[in-house]
């Protein structure tokens, strides 16, 4: 059960820092960015608000296997790609995402409530460095 909370100044600031981003920052990365302008905001406040925004469906929490939760401001289901060399997370948009989920559902004895697809490898930038 999600408790409805009033909009706080801190949550508004976090939304502003997330707006329009295509990267997938961690709570720690957001904290390091926000604390320069708002030094009184704590890492705990940022993390709690990120979890709340995830719980109400405004953002996604992504676990790509690096032991850290990344937050994606785009709540629409899509695929994520994680570079195991530079640790960057990027979006992979394909028009057939819904068809892939439908195909997967044929092999599940039950229903699919959500689907998270994460790809790992070495990104183009890291490959070009070698």
Coordinates of N, CA, C and O in Angstrom, one line a residue:
X1 N 0.8 -1.2 0.0 CA 0.0 0.0 0.0 C 0.9 1.2 0.0 O 1.8 1.4 0.8
X2 N 0.6 2.1 -0.9 CA 1.4 3.4 -1.0 C 0.7 4.5 -0.3 O -0.5 4.7 -0.6
X3 N 1.4 5.1 0.6 CA 0.8 6.2 1.4 C 0.9 7.5 0.5 O 2.0 7.8 0.0
X4 N -0.2 8.2 0.3 CA -0.2 9.4 -0.5 C 0.5 10.5 0.4 O 0.2 10.7 1.5
X5 N 1.6 11.1 -0.2 CA 2.3 12.1 0.5 C 2.2 13.4 -0.2 O 2.0 13.5 -1.4
X6 N 2.2 14.5 0.5 CA 2.2 15.8 -0.1 C 3.5 16.1 -0.8 O 4.5 15.5 -0.4
X7 N 3.5 16.9 -1.8 CA 4.7 17.3 -2.5 C 5.6 18.1 -1.6 O 5.2 19.1 -1.0
X8 N 6.8 17.7 -1.4 CA 7.8 18.4 -0.6 C 8.8 19.2 -1.5 O 8.9 18.9 -2.6
X9 N 9.4 20.1 -0.8 CA 10.4 20.9 -1.6 C 11.6 20.0 -2.0 O 12.0 20.1 -3.2
X10 N 12.0 19.0 -1.2 CA 13.0 18.1 -1.6 C 12.6 17.3 -2.8 O 13.4 17.1 -3.7
X11 N 11.4 16.8 -2.8 CA 10.9 15.9 -3.9 C 10.9 16.8 -5.2 O 11.2 16.3 -6.3
X12 N 10.5 18.0 -5.1 CA 10.4 18.9 -6.3 C 11.8 19.1 -6.8 O 12.1 19.1 -8.0
X13 N 12.8 19.3 -5.9 CA 14.2 19.5 -6.3 C 14.7 18.2 -7.0 O 15.4 18.3 -8.1
X14 N 14.4 17.1 -6.5 CA 14.9 15.8 -7.1 C 14.2 15.6 -8.4 O 14.9 15.2 -9.4
X15 N 13.0 15.9 -8.6 CA 12.3 15.8 -9.9 C 13.0 16.7 -10.9 O 13.2 16.4 -12.0
X16 N 13.4 17.9 -10.5 CA 14.0 18.9 -11.4 C 15.4 18.3 -11.8 O 15.7 18.5 -13.0
X17 N 16.1 17.7 -10.9 CA 17.4 17.1 -11.3 C 17.3 15.9 -12.2 O 18.2 15.6 -13.0
X18 N 16.1 15.2 -12.1 CA 15.9 14.1 -13.0 C 15.3 14.4 -14.3 O 15.5 13.7 -15.3
X19 N 14.6 15.5 -14.4 CA 13.9 15.9 -15.6 C 14.8 16.0 -16.8 O 15.8 16.7 -16.8
X20 N 14.4 15.3 -17.9 CA 15.1 15.4 -19.1 C 16.4 14.5 -19.2 O 17.0 14.5 -20.2
X21 N 16.7 13.8 -18.1 CA 18.0 13.1 -18.1 C 17.8 11.8 -18.9 O 16.7 11.2 -18.9
X22 N 18.9 11.4 -19.6 CA 18.8 10.1 -20.3 C 19.8 9.1 -19.6 O 19.9 8.0 -20.0
X23 N 20.6 9.6 -18.7 CA 21.5 8.7 -17.9 C 20.7 8.1 -16.8 O 19.5 8.3 -16.7
X24 N 21.3 7.2 -16.1 CA 20.6 6.5 -15.0 C 21.3 6.6 -13.7 O 22.1 5.7 -13.3
X25 N 21.2 7.8 -13.1 CA 22.0 8.1 -11.9 C 21.7 7.2 -10.7 O 20.5 6.8 -10.6
X26 N 22.6 7.0 -9.9 CA 22.4 6.4 -8.6 C 22.0 7.5 -7.6 O 22.2 8.7 -7.9
X27 N 21.5 7.1 -6.4 CA 21.2 8.1 -5.4 C 22.4 8.8 -5.0 O 22.4 10.1 -4.8
X28 N 23.6 8.2 -5.0 CA 24.8 8.8 -4.6 C 25.2 9.9 -5.6 O 25.7 11.0 -5.3
X29 N 25.1 9.6 -6.9 CA 25.4 10.5 -7.9 C 24.5 11.8 -7.9 O 25.0 12.9 -7.9
X30 N 23.2 11.5 -7.7 CA 22.3 12.7 -7.5 C 22.6 13.5 -6.3 O 22.6 14.7 -6.3
X31 N 23.0 12.8 -5.2 CA 23.4 13.5 -4.0 C 24.6 14.4 -4.2 O 24.6 15.6 -3.8
X32 N 25.6 13.9 -4.9 CA 26.8 14.7 -5.2 C 26.4 15.9 -6.0 O 27.1 17.0 -5.9
X33 N 25.5 15.8 -6.9 CA 25.1 16.9 -7.8 C 24.2 17.9 -7.0 O 24.4 19.1 -7.1
X34 N 23.3 17.4 -6.2 CA 22.3 18.3 -5.5 C 22.9 19.0 -4.3 O 22.6 20.2 -4.0
X35 N 23.9 18.3 -3.6 CA 24.4 18.9 -2.4 C 25.2 20.2 -2.6 O 25.3 21.0 -1.7
X36 N 25.7 20.4 -3.9 CA 26.4 21.7 -4.2 C 25.4 22.9 -4.1 O 25.8 23.9 -3.6
X37 N 24.2 22.7 -4.6 CA 23.2 23.8 -4.5 C 22.4 23.7 -3.2 O 21.9 24.8 -2.8
X38 N 22.2 22.5 -2.7 CA 21.3 22.3 -1.5 C 22.1 21.5 -0.5 O 21.8 20.3 -0.4
X39 N 23.0 22.1 0.2 CA 23.9 21.3 1.1 C 23.2 20.7 2.3 O 23.8 19.8 2.9
X40 N 22.0 21.2 2.6 CA 21.3 20.6 3.8 C 20.5 19.3 3.4 O 20.1 18.6 4.3
X41 N 20.4 19.0 2.1 CA 19.7 17.8 1.8 C 20.6 16.6 2.0 O 21.7 16.5 1.5
X42 N 20.1 15.6 2.6 CA 20.9 14.4 2.9 C 20.7 13.3 1.9 O 19.7 13.3 1.1
X43 N 21.7 12.4 1.9 CA 21.6 11.2 1.0 C 20.4 10.4 1.3 O 19.7 9.9 0.4
X44 N 20.0 10.3 2.6 CA 18.8 9.5 3.0 C 17.6 10.1 2.4 O 16.7 9.4 2.0
X45 N 17.5 11.4 2.5 CA 16.3 12.1 1.9 C 16.2 11.9 0.4 O 15.1 11.6 -0.1
X46 N 17.3 11.9 -0.3 CA 17.3 11.7 -1.7 C 16.8 10.3 -2.0 O 16.0 10.0 -2.8
X47 N 17.4 9.3 -1.3 CA 17.1 7.9 -1.5 C 15.6 7.6 -1.2 O 15.0 7.0 -2.0
X48 N 15.1 8.1 -0.1 CA 13.7 7.9 0.3 C 12.8 8.4 -0.8 O 11.8 7.8 -1.1
X49 N 13.1 9.6 -1.3 CA 12.2 10.2 -2.3 C 12.3 9.5 -3.6 O 11.3 9.4 -4.3
X50 N 13.5 9.0 -4.0 CA 13.6 8.2 -5.2 C 12.8 6.9 -5.1 O 12.1 6.5 -6.1
X51 N 12.9 6.3 -4.0 CA 12.1 5.1 -3.8 C 10.6 5.4 -3.8 O 9.8 4.6 -4.4
X52 N 10.2 6.5 -3.2 CA 8.8 6.9 -3.3 C 8.4 7.2 -4.7 O 7.3 6.7 -5.2
X53 N 9.2 7.9 -5.5 CA 8.9 8.2 -6.9 C 8.8 6.9 -7.7 O 7.9 6.7 -8.6
X54 N 9.6 5.9 -7.4 CA 9.5 4.6 -8.0 C 8.2 3.9 -7.7 O 7.5 3.4 -8.5
X55 N 7.9 3.9 -6.4 CA 6.7 3.3 -5.9 C 5.4 3.8 -6.5 O 4.4 3.1 -6.7
X56 N 5.4 5.1 -6.8 CA 4.2 5.7 -7.4 C 4.2 5.6 -9.0 O 3.3 6.1 -9.6
X57 N 5.3 5.0 -9.5 CA 5.4 4.8 -11.0 C 5.9 6.0 -11.8 O 5.8 6.0 -13.0
X58 N 6.5 7.0 -11.1 CA 7.1 8.1 -11.8 C 8.4 7.9 -12.4 O 8.8 8.5 -13.4
X59 N 9.2 7.0 -11.8 CA 10.5 6.6 -12.3 C 10.7 5.1 -12.2 O 9.9 4.4 -11.5
X60 N 11.8 4.6 -12.7 CA 12.1 3.2 -12.5 C 13.4 3.0 -11.7 O 14.3 3.9 -11.8
X61 N 13.5 2.0 -10.9 CA 14.7 1.6 -10.2 C 15.3 0.4 -11.0 O 14.6 -0.6 -11.3
X62 N 16.5 0.5 -11.4 CA 17.1 -0.4 -12.3 C 18.3 -1.1 -11.6 O 19.2 -0.4 -11.0
X63 N 18.3 -2.4 -11.5 CA 19.4 -3.2 -11.0 C 20.0 -4.0 -12.2 O 19.4 -4.9 -12.7
X64 N 21.2 -3.6 -12.6 CA 21.9 -4.1 -13.7 C 23.0 -5.1 -13.4 O 23.6 -5.6 -14.3
X65 N 23.2 -5.4 -12.1 CA 24.1 -6.4 -11.7 C 25.4 -5.8 -11.2 O 26.4 -6.6 -10.9
X66 N 25.5 -4.5 -11.0 CA 26.7 -3.9 -10.5 C 26.6 -3.7 -9.0 O 27.5 -3.0 -8.4
X67 N 25.5 -4.1 -8.3 CA 25.3 -4.0 -6.9 C 24.8 -2.6 -6.5 O 24.7 -2.3 -5.3
X68 N 24.4 -1.8 -7.5 CA 23.9 -0.4 -7.2 C 22.6 -0.2 -7.9 O 22.4 -0.7 -9.0
X69 N 21.7 0.5 -7.2 CA 20.4 0.8 -7.9 C 20.6 2.1 -8.7 O 21.0 3.1 -8.1
X70 N 20.2 2.0 -9.9 CA 20.2 3.2 -10.8 C 18.7 3.6 -10.9 O 17.8 2.8 -10.9
X71 N 18.5 4.9 -11.1 CA 17.2 5.4 -11.3 C 17.0 6.0 -12.6 O 17.8 6.8 -13.1
X72 N 15.9 5.6 -13.3 CA 15.6 6.0 -14.7 C 14.4 6.9 -14.6 O 13.3 6.5 -14.2
X73 N 14.5 8.2 -15.1 CA 13.4 9.0 -15.1 C 12.3 8.7 -16.1 O 11.2 9.2 -16.0
X74 N 12.6 7.7 -17.0 CA 11.6 7.3 -17.9 C 10.8 6.1 -17.4 O 11.4 5.0 -17.4
X75 N 9.5 6.2 -17.0 CA 8.8 5.1 -16.4 C 8.3 4.1 -17.4 O 7.8 3.0 -17.1
X76 N 8.4 4.4 -18.7 CA 7.8 3.5 -19.8 C 8.8 2.3 -19.9 O 10.0 2.5 -20.0
X77 N 8.2 1.1 -19.9 CA 9.0 -0.1 -20.0 C 9.9 -0.1 -21.2 O 9.4 0.2 -22.3
X78 N 11.2 -0.3 -21.0 CA 12.1 -0.4 -22.1 C 13.3 -1.2 -21.7 O 13.5 -1.6 -20.5
X79 N 14.2 -1.5 -22.6 CA 15.4 -2.3 -22.3 C 16.6 -1.4 -21.9 O 16.7 -0.3 -22.3
X80 N 17.4 -2.0 -21.0 CA 18.6 -1.2 -20.5 C 19.9 -2.0 -20.9 O 19.9 -3.3 -20.9
X81 N 20.9 -1.3 -21.2 CA 22.2 -1.8 -21.6 C 23.2 -1.3 -20.6 O 23.3 -0.1 -20.4
X82 N 24.0 -2.3 -20.0 CA 25.0 -1.9 -19.0 C 26.4 -2.3 -19.5 O 26.6 -3.4 -19.9
X83 N 27.2 -1.3 -19.5 CA 28.6 -1.5 -19.9 C 29.4 -2.0 -18.7 O 29.5 -1.3 -17.7
X84 N 30.0 -3.2 -18.8 CA 30.7 -3.7 -17.7 C 32.1 -3.1 -17.5 O 32.8 -3.4 -16.5
X85 N 32.5 -2.3 -18.5 CA 33.8 -1.6 -18.4 C 33.7 -0.2 -17.7 O 34.4 0.1 -16.8
X86 N 32.8 0.6 -18.2 CA 32.7 2.0 -17.7 C 31.5 2.2 -16.7 O 31.3 3.2 -16.2
X87 N 30.7 1.1 -16.6 CA 29.5 1.1 -15.7 C 28.4 2.0 -16.1 O 27.5 2.3 -15.2
X88 N 28.3 2.5 -17.3 CA 27.2 3.3 -17.8 C 26.0 2.5 -18.1 O 26.1 1.3 -18.6
X89 N 24.9 3.0 -17.8 CA 23.6 2.4 -18.2 C 22.9 3.2 -19.2 O 22.8 4.4 -19.1
X90 N 22.5 2.6 -20.3 CA 21.8 3.4 -21.4 C 20.5 2.6 -21.8 O 20.3 1.5 -21.5
X91 N 19.7 3.4 -22.4 CA 18.4 2.8 -22.9 C 18.5 2.2 -24.3 O 19.3 2.7 -25.1
X92 N 17.8 1.1 -24.5 CA 17.7 0.5 -25.8 C 16.2 0.5 -26.1 O 15.4 -0.1 -25.5
X93 N 15.8 1.3 -27.1 CA 14.4 1.4 -27.5 C 14.2 0.6 -28.8 O 14.9 0.8 -29.8
X94 N 13.3 -0.3 -28.7 CA 12.9 -1.1 -29.9 C 11.4 -1.1 -30.0 O 10.7 -1.1 -29.0
X95 N 10.9 -1.0 -31.2 CA 9.5 -1.0 -31.4 C 8.8 -2.3 -31.1 O 7.6 -2.3 -30.8
X96 N 9.5 -3.4 -31.0 CA 8.9 -4.7 -30.8 C 8.9 -5.1 -29.3 O 8.7 -6.3 -29.0
X97 N 9.2 -4.2 -28.4 CA 9.3 -4.5 -27.0 C 8.0 -5.3 -26.5 O 8.1 -6.3 -25.8
X98 N 6.9 -4.7 -26.8 CA 5.6 -5.4 -26.4 C 5.4 -6.8 -27.0 O 4.9 -7.7 -26.3
X99 N 5.9 -7.0 -28.2 CA 5.8 -8.3 -28.8 C 6.7 -9.3 -28.1 O 6.4 -10.5 -28.0
X100 N 7.9 -8.8 -27.7 CA 8.8 -9.6 -27.0 C 8.2 -10.1 -25.7 O 8.2 -11.3 -25.3
X101 N 7.5 -9.2 -24.9 CA 6.8 -9.6 -23.7 C 5.7 -10.5 -23.9 O 5.5 -11.5 -23.2
X102 N 5.0 -10.4 -25.0 CA 3.9 -11.3 -25.4 C 4.5 -12.7 -25.7 O 3.9 -13.7 -25.3
X103 N 5.6 -12.7 -26.4 CA 6.2 -14.0 -26.7 C 6.7 -14.7 -25.4 O 6.5 -15.9 -25.2
X104 N 7.3 -13.9 -24.5 CA 7.7 -14.5 -23.2 C 6.6 -15.0 -22.4 O 6.7 -16.1 -21.8
X105 N 5.4 -14.3 -22.5 CA 4.3 -14.8 -21.7 C 3.7 -16.1 -22.2 O 3.1 -16.8 -21.4
X106 N 4.0 -16.5 -23.4 CA 3.6 -17.8 -23.9 C 4.3 -19.0 -23.1 O 3.9 -20.1 -23.1
X107 N 5.5 -18.6 -22.5 CA 6.3 -19.6 -21.8 C 6.2 -19.5 -20.3 O 7.0 -20.2 -19.6
X108 N 5.2 -18.8 -19.8 CA 5.0 -18.6 -18.4 C 3.7 -19.2 -18.0 O 2.7 -19.0 -18.7
X109 N 3.7 -20.0 -16.9 CA 2.5 -20.5 -16.4 C 1.9 -19.6 -15.4 O 2.0 -19.7 -14.2
X110 N 1.3 -18.5 -16.0 CA 0.7 -17.5 -15.1 C 0.7 -16.2 -16.0 O 0.8 -16.2 -17.2
X111 N 0.7 -15.1 -15.3 CA 0.7 -13.8 -15.9 C 2.0 -13.0 -15.7 O 2.6 -13.3 -14.7
X112 N 2.3 -12.1 -16.5 CA 3.5 -11.3 -16.4 C 3.0 -9.9 -15.9 O 2.2 -9.3 -16.6
X113 N 3.4 -9.5 -14.7 CA 3.0 -8.2 -14.2 C 3.9 -7.1 -14.6 O 3.5 -6.0 -14.9
X114 N 5.2 -7.4 -14.8 CA 6.2 -6.5 -15.3 C 7.3 -7.3 -15.9 O 7.5 -8.5 -15.6
X115 N 8.1 -6.6 -16.8 CA 9.2 -7.3 -17.5 C 10.4 -6.3 -17.5 O 10.2 -5.2 -17.9
X116 N 11.5 -6.8 -17.0 CA 12.7 -6.0 -17.0 C 13.8 -6.8 -17.8 O 14.1 -7.9 -17.5
X117 N 14.2 -6.1 -18.9 CA 15.2 -6.7 -19.7 C 16.5 -5.9 -19.6 O 16.5 -4.7 -20.0
X118 N 17.6 -6.5 -19.2 CA 18.9 -5.8 -19.0 C 19.9 -6.6 -19.9 O 20.0 -7.8 -19.7
X119 N 20.6 -5.8 -20.7 CA 21.7 -6.4 -21.5 C 23.0 -5.9 -20.9 O 23.1 -4.8 -20.4
X120 N 24.0 -6.8 -21.0 CA 25.4 -6.3 -20.5 C 26.4 -6.6 -21.6 O 26.2 -7.5 -22.5
X121 N 27.4 -5.8 -21.6 CA 28.5 -6.0 -22.6 C 29.5 -4.8 -22.4 O 29.5 -4.2 -21.4
X122 N 30.2 -4.6 -23.5 CA 31.1 -3.4 -23.5 C 30.6 -2.5 -24.6 O 30.5 -2.8 -25.7
X123 N 30.4 -1.2 -24.2 CA 29.9 -0.2 -25.0 C 30.9 0.2 -26.1 O 32.1 0.0 -26.1
X124 N 30.3 0.9 -27.1 CA 31.1 1.4 -28.3 C 32.3 2.2 -27.8 O 33.4 2.1 -28.4
X125 N 32.0 3.2 -26.9 CA 33.1 4.1 -26.5 C 34.3 3.3 -25.8 O 35.4 3.6 -26.1
X126 N 34.0 2.3 -25.0 CA 35.0 1.5 -24.4 C 35.7 0.6 -25.4 O 36.9 0.4 -25.3
X127 N 35.0 0.1 -26.4 CA 35.6 -0.7 -27.4 C 36.6 0.1 -28.3 O 37.6 -0.4 -28.7
X128 N 36.2 1.4 -28.5 CA 37.1 2.3 -29.3 C 38.3 2.7 -28.6 O 39.3 3.2 -29.2
X129 N 38.3 2.6 -27.3 CA 39.5 3.0 -26.5 C 40.6 2.0 -26.6 O 41.8 2.3 -26.3
X130 N 40.3 0.8 -27.0 CA 41.4 -0.3 -27.1 C 42.0 -0.3 -28.4 O 41.8 -0.1 -29.4

